[in-house]
Structure formats: structure tokens, C-alpha cells
Short mmCIF file of C-alpha atoms and ligand atoms in Angstrom, two decimals:
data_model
loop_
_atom_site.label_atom_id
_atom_site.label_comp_id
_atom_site.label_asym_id
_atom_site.label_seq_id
_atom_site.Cartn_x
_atom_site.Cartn_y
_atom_site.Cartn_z
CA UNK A 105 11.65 -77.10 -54.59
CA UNK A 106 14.01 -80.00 -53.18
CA UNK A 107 12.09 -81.93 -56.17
CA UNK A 108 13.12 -79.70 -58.75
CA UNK A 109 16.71 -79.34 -57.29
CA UNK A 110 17.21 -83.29 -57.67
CA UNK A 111 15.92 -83.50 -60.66
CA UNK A 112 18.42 -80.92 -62.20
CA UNK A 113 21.39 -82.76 -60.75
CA UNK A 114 19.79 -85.84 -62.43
CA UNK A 115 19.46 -84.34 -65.67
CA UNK A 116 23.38 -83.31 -65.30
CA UNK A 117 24.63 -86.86 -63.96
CA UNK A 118 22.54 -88.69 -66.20
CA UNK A 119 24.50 -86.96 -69.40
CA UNK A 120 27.64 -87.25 -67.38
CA UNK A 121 27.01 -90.77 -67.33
CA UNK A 122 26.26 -91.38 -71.29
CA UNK A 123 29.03 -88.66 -72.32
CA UNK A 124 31.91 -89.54 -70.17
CA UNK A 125 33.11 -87.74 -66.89
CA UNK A 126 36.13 -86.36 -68.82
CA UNK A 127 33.33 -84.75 -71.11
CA UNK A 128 30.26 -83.85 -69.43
CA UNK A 129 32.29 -82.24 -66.24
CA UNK A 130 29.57 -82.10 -63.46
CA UNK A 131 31.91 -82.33 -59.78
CA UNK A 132 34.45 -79.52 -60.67
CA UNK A 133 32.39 -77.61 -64.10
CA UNK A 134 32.48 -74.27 -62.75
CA UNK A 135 30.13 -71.32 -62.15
CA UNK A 136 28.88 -72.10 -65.88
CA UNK A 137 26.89 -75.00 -64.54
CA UNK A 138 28.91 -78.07 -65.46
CA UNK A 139 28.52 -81.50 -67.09
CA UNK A 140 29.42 -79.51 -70.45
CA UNK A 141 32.63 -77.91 -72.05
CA UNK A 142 33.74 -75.32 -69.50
CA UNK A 143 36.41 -72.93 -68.66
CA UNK A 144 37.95 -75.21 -65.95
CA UNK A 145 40.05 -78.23 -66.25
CA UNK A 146 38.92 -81.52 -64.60
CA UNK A 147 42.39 -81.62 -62.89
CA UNK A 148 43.60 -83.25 -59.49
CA UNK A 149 40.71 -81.77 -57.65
CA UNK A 150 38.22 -83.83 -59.24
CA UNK A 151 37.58 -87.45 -60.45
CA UNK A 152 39.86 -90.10 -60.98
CA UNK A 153 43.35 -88.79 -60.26
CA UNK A 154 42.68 -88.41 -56.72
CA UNK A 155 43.03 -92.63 -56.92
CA UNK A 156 46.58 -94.14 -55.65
CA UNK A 157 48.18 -96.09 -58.43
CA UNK A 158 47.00 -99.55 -56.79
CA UNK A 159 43.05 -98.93 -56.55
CA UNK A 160 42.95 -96.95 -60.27
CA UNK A 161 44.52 -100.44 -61.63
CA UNK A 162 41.96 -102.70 -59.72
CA UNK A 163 39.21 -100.87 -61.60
CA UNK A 164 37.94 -101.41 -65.33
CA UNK A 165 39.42 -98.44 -66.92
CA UNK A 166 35.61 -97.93 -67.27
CA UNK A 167 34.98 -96.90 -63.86
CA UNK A 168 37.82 -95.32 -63.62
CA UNK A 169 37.37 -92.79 -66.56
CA UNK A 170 33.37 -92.51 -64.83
CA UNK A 171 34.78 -91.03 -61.52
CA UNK A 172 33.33 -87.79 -60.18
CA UNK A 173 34.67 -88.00 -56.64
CA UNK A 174 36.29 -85.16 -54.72
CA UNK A 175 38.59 -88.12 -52.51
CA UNK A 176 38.85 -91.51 -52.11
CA UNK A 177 36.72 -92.34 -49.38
CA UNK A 178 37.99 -95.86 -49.01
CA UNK A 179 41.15 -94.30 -47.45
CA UNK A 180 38.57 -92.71 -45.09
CA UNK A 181 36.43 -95.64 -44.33
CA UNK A 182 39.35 -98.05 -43.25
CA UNK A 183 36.84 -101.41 -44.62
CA UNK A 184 37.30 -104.67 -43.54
CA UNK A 185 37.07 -108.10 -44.39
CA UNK A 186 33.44 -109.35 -43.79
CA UNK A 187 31.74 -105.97 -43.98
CA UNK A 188 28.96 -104.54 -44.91
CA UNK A 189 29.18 -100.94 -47.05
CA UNK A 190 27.11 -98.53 -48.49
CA UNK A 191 28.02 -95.86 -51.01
CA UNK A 192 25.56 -92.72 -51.53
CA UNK A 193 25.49 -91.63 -54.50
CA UNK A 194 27.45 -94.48 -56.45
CA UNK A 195 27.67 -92.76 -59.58
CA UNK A 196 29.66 -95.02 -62.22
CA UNK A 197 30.71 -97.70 -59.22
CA UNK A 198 34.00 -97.24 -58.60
CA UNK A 199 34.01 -96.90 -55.11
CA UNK A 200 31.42 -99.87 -54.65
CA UNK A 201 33.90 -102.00 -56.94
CA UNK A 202 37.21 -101.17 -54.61
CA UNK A 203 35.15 -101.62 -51.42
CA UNK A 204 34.02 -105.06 -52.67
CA UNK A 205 37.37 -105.88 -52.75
CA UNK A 206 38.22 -104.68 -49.56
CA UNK A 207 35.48 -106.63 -47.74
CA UNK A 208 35.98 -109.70 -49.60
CA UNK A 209 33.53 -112.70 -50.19
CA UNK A 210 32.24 -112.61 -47.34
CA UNK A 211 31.01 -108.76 -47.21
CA UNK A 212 29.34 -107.06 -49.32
CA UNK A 213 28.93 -103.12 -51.40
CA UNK A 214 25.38 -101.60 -51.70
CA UNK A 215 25.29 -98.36 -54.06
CA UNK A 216 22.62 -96.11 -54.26
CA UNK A 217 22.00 -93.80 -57.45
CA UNK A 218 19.06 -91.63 -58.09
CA UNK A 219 19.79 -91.68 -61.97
CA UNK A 220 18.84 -94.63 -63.94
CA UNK A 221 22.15 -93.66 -66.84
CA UNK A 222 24.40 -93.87 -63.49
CA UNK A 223 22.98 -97.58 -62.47
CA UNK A 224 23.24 -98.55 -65.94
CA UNK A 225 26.90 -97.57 -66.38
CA UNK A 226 27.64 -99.12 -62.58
CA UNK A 227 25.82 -102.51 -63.18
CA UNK A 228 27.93 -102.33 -66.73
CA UNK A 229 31.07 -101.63 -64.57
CA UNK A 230 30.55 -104.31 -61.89
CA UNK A 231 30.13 -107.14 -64.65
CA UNK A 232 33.51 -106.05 -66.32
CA UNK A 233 35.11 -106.54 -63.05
CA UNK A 234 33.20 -109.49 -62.38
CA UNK A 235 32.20 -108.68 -58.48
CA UNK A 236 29.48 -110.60 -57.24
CA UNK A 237 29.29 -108.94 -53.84
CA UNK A 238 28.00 -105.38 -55.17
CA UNK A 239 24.19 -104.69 -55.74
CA UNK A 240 23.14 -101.01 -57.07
CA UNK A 241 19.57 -100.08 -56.26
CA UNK A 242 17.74 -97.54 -57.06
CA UNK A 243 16.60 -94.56 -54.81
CA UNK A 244 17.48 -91.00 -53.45
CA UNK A 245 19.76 -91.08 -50.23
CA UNK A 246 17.81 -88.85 -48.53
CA UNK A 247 15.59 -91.99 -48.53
CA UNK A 248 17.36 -95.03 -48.44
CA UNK A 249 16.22 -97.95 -49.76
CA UNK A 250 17.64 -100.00 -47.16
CA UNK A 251 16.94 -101.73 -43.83
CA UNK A 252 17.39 -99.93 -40.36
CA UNK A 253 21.06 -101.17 -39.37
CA UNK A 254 21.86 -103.21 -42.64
CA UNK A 255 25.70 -101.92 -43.07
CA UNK A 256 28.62 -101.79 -41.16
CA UNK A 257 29.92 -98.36 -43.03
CA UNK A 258 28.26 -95.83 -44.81
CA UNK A 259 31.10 -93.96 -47.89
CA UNK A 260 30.05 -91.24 -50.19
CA UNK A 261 31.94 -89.13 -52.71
CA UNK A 262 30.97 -85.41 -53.45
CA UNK A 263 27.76 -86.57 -53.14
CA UNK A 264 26.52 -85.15 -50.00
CA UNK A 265 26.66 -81.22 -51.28
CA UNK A 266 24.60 -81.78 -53.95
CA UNK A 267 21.57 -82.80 -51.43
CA UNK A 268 18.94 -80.36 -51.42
CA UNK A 269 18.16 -81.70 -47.56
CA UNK A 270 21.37 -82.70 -46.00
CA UNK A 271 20.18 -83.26 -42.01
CA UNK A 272 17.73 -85.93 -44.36
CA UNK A 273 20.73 -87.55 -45.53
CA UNK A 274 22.77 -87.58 -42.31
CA UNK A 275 19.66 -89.05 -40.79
CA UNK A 276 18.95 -91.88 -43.36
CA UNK A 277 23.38 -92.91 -42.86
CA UNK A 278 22.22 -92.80 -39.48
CA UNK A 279 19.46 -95.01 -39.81
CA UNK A 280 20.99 -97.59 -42.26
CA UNK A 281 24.26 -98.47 -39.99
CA UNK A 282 24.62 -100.94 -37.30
CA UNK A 283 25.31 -99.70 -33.89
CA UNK A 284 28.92 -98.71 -33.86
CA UNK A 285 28.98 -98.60 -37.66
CA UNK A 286 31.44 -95.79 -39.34
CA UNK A 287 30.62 -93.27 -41.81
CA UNK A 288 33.87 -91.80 -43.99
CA UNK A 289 32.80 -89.59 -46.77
CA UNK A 290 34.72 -87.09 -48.84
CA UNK A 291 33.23 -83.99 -50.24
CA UNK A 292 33.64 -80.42 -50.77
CA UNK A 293 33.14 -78.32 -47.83
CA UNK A 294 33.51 -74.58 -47.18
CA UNK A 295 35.53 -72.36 -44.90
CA UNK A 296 33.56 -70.99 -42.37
CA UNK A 297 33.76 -67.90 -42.64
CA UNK A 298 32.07 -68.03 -46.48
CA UNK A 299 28.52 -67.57 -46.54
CA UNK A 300 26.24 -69.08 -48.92
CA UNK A 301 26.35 -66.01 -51.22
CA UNK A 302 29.89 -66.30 -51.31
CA UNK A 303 30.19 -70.18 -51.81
CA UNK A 304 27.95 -69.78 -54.93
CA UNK A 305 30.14 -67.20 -56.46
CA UNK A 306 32.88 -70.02 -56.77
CA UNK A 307 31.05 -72.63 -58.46
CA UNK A 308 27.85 -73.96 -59.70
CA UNK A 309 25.21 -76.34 -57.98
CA UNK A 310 25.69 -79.13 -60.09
CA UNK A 311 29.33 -79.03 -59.70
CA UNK A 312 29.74 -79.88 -56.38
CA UNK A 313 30.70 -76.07 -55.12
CA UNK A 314 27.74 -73.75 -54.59
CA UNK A 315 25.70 -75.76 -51.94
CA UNK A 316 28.72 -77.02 -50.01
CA UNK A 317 28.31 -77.41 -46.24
CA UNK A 318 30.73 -75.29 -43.68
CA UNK A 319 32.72 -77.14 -41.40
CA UNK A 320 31.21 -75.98 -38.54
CA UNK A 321 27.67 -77.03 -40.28
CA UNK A 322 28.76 -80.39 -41.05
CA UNK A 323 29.77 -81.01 -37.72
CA UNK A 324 26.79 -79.68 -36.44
CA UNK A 325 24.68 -82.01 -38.45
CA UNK A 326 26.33 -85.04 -37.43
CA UNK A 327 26.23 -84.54 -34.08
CA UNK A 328 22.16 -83.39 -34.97
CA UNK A 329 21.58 -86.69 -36.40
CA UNK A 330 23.26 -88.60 -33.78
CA UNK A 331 26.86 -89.06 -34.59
CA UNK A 332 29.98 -89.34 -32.56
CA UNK A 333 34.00 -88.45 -32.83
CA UNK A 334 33.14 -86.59 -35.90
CA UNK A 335 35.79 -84.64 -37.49
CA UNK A 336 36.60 -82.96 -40.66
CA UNK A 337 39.50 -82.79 -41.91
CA UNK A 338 40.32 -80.66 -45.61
CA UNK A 339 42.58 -82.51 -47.67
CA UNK A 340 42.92 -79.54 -51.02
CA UNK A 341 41.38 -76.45 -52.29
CA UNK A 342 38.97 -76.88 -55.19
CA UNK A 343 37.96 -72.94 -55.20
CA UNK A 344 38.84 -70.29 -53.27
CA UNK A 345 38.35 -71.02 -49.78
CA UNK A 346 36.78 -74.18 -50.63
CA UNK A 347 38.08 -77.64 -49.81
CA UNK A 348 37.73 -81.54 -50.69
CA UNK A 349 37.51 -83.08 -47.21
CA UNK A 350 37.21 -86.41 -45.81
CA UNK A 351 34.28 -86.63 -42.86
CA UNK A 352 34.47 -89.14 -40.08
CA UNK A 353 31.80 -90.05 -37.57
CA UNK A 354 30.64 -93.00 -35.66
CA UNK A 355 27.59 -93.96 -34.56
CA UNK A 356 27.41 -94.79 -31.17
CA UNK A 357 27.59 -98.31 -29.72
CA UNK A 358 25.05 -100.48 -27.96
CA UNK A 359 27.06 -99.91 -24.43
CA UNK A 360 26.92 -96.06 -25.17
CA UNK A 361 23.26 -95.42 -25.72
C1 SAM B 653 29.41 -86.08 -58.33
S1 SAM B 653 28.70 -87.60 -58.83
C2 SAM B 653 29.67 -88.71 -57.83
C3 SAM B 653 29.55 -90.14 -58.25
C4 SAM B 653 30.45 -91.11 -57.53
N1 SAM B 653 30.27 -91.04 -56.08
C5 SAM B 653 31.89 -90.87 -57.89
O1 SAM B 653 32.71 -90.62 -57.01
O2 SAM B 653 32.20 -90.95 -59.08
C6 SAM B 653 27.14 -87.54 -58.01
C7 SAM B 653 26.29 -88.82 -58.13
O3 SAM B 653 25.32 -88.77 -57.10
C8 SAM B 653 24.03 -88.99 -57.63
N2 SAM B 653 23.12 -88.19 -56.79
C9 SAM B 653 23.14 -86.86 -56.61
N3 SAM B 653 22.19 -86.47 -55.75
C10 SAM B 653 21.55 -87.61 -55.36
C11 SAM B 653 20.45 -87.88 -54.47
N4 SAM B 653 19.85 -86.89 -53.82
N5 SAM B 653 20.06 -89.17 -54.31
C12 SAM B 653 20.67 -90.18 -55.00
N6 SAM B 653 21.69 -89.98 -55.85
C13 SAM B 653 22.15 -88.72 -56.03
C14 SAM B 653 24.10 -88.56 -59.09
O4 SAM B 653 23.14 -89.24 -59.86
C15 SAM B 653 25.53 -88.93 -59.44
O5 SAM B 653 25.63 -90.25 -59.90
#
């Protein structure tokens, strides 16, 4: 089941990735399913206008045009020189391109991708912007392919609702960060009081809406896997009752286990 959820999303990002994210739709293509011509506009909810002026111009217009985001987690994440930073789900690589500027030579930007169209299109995008402290690598990021405590901060855009086992993926972020590493992901995320019936009536799998996490059941699954001072805050509507959001959590420190 999970299997056969994945691989639909694949099959979606993967012509998202060869067509063009102004094209193929996917985050944002409506209760028609998405990553094709559909009756709503990729607008200000979705993709790459949700970049400041200063971060779309430090981007190959490439990467840009490949964005599929719901935020901009890097205002989320607060990176630093010298870090270490993981993006799930790195789609086309614009996130993994800004944070390797953030961190600077001496840190470094993992992505991880299930779809092999998606790393091609990212390793593409990283050579036009000549960065030589980004690595994409393979995998699903409900199974990192990563060492136990290899990054300072974990980012992720829209990514995390399109997980067929999300308490896997909190776990794995988890996992992968140092003690007293960050997490600061944007997503979509649903008003409590919609149930799952309801969230699917406003938008499709594949396009980031109908398997959207509550609030209340993101915070519960952060504090499940074993994060700290989570919060969620919405930051605008994408559907009816429905909200891009940026997540924070922290995992705890060696002085506080
Ligand atoms: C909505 S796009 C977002 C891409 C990128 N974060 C961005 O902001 O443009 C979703 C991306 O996540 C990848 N993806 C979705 N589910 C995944 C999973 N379970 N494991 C690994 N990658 C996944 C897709 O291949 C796709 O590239």
C-alpha cells in the first residue's frame, strides 16, 4: 500500500521534473490529480513566488522555474555558517542550492529525492550554480540514507504530506540530526477541525492537499518521535481551511536527555 502510494507520487514528480513545474503542476494541481493542465493556477501558494527577491536571484533561473515548495524553509531553518543541512525531498535543488550558500565552504547541503528525473534535474541545477558543498543521493526519507547524527538541520518543502508514513519520517529527521540539531520545514497542514474526508475534498494526493497532517497531529508526532519547542505556525491558505505552514522543532540536547 505505502509502496504503491510512493510510487504514484514518483510517477507525478518524475514528469514534473522533465515537463517543468509551471507545466506538470503537482504541489497545488487540484482535486484532478495534478502534475497536468488543471483548473487551478500555480499562483502565490505554490512554487517559486513564495521566494524573496534576493534568494530567487541567487538561483539558476533553472531551479527556480523547478520549485514545488509551499514556503521557504530557509527563513524557517535560520542556517549558519559551518553547518550541516539536509533537505527531504529536494525536488529540483533549490533549497539545497540557497542553503549551501548560507552555510558556506565550510558546511555543507545533503538532498534526498526518491525520483531519479528529480536528482537528474538537481545535480543539473547544482553544476549551473557551481556549488561544491551540495551532494543529492538517492533514497526515500522515510529511510534516510544517512548516518545517525550527520546534520546540524533537517529543511523540507511540501514534502512531508505526501509521505504515506509520516511518524517514519519524523523518526528518520530524528535520527539523522545531531543532538540539539533544528528541524524547520514548510508544508501544507490542515485545520483541525477537518477530517480526512474533508481534507481530500480540497485537493488531490499528489498535490500536496489530500493527505495533509492537522496541527494538532503534527505536533503530536514530533513530540512522538522525540522533538522539543515544536510549533506550527500557518503562514496562507492554499484551500479552504487548509494552510502552508512553517514547522519548528528541536531535538533535545546532550544536557537534556
Ligand atoms: C512537491 S515536490 C517538492 C520539491 C522541492 N522540495 C521543492 O520545494 O521544489 C516533492 C518532491 O519530493 C519527492 N518525494 C515525495 N515523496 C518522497 C518520499 N517518500 N521519499 C523521497 N522523496 C519523496 C518527489 O520526488 C519530489 O521531488
Amino acid at each position: 500500500m505505502a509502496q504503491d502510494i510512493r510510487e504514484q507520487v514518483r510517477a507525478r514528480y518524475a514528469l514534473a521534473a522533465v515537463r517543468g513545474a509551471g507545466d506538470a503542476g503537482c504541489c497545488g494541481g487540484g482535486s484532478a490529480g495534478g502534475c497536468g493542465p488543471t483548473d487551478l493556477v500555480i499562483d502565490e501558494r505554490f512554487g517559486a513566488g513564495l521566494y524573496g527577491a534576493e534568494d530567487a536571484a541567487a538561483v539558476p533561473a533553472e531551479a527556480l522555474a523547478a520549485s514545488l515548495g509551499c514556503g521557504n524553509p530557509l527563513m524557517v531553518a535560520e542556517l549558519r555558517e559551518g553547518e550541516r543541512v539536509l533537505d527531504l525531498g529536494s525536488g529540483g535543488g533549490i533549497d539545497v542550492l540557497l542553503s549551501a550558500r548560507r552555510v558556506g565552504a565550510d558546511g555543507f547541503a545533503y538532498g534526498v529525492d526518491m525520483t531519479d528525473e528529480m536528482l537528474d534535474l538537481a545535480r543539473a541545477n547544482a553544476t549551473r550554480a557551481g556549488a561544491s558543498n551540495v551532494e543529492f543521493r538517492k533514497g526515500t526519507i522515510e529511510d534516510l540514507p544517512l548516518d545517525d547524527a550527520a546534520v546540524d538541520v533537517v529543511i523540507s518543502n511540501c514534502v512531508v504530506n505526501l509521505s504515506p508514513d509520516k511518524p517514519a519520517v519524523l523518526a528518520e529527521a530524528f535520527r539523522v540530526l545531531v543532538p540539539g540539531g533544528r528541524l524547520g520545514i514548510s508544508d501544507v497542514v490542515a485545520e483541525d477541525h477537518l477530517t480526512p474526508e474533508q481534507r481530500a475534498e480540497r485537493g488531490s494526493y499528489v498535490g500536496c492537499i489530500a493527505r495533509a497532517l492537522s496541527r494538532t497531529e503534527y505536533l503530536q508526532g514530533l513530540a512522538a518521535a522525540g522533538f522539543v519547542d515544536a510549533e506550527v505556525a500557518f503562514t496562507h491558505p492554499v484551500a479552504d481551511g487548509m494552510h502552508g505552514a512553517i514547522v519548528r522543532a528541536r531535538k533535545p540536547g546532550p544536557q537534556e536527555v
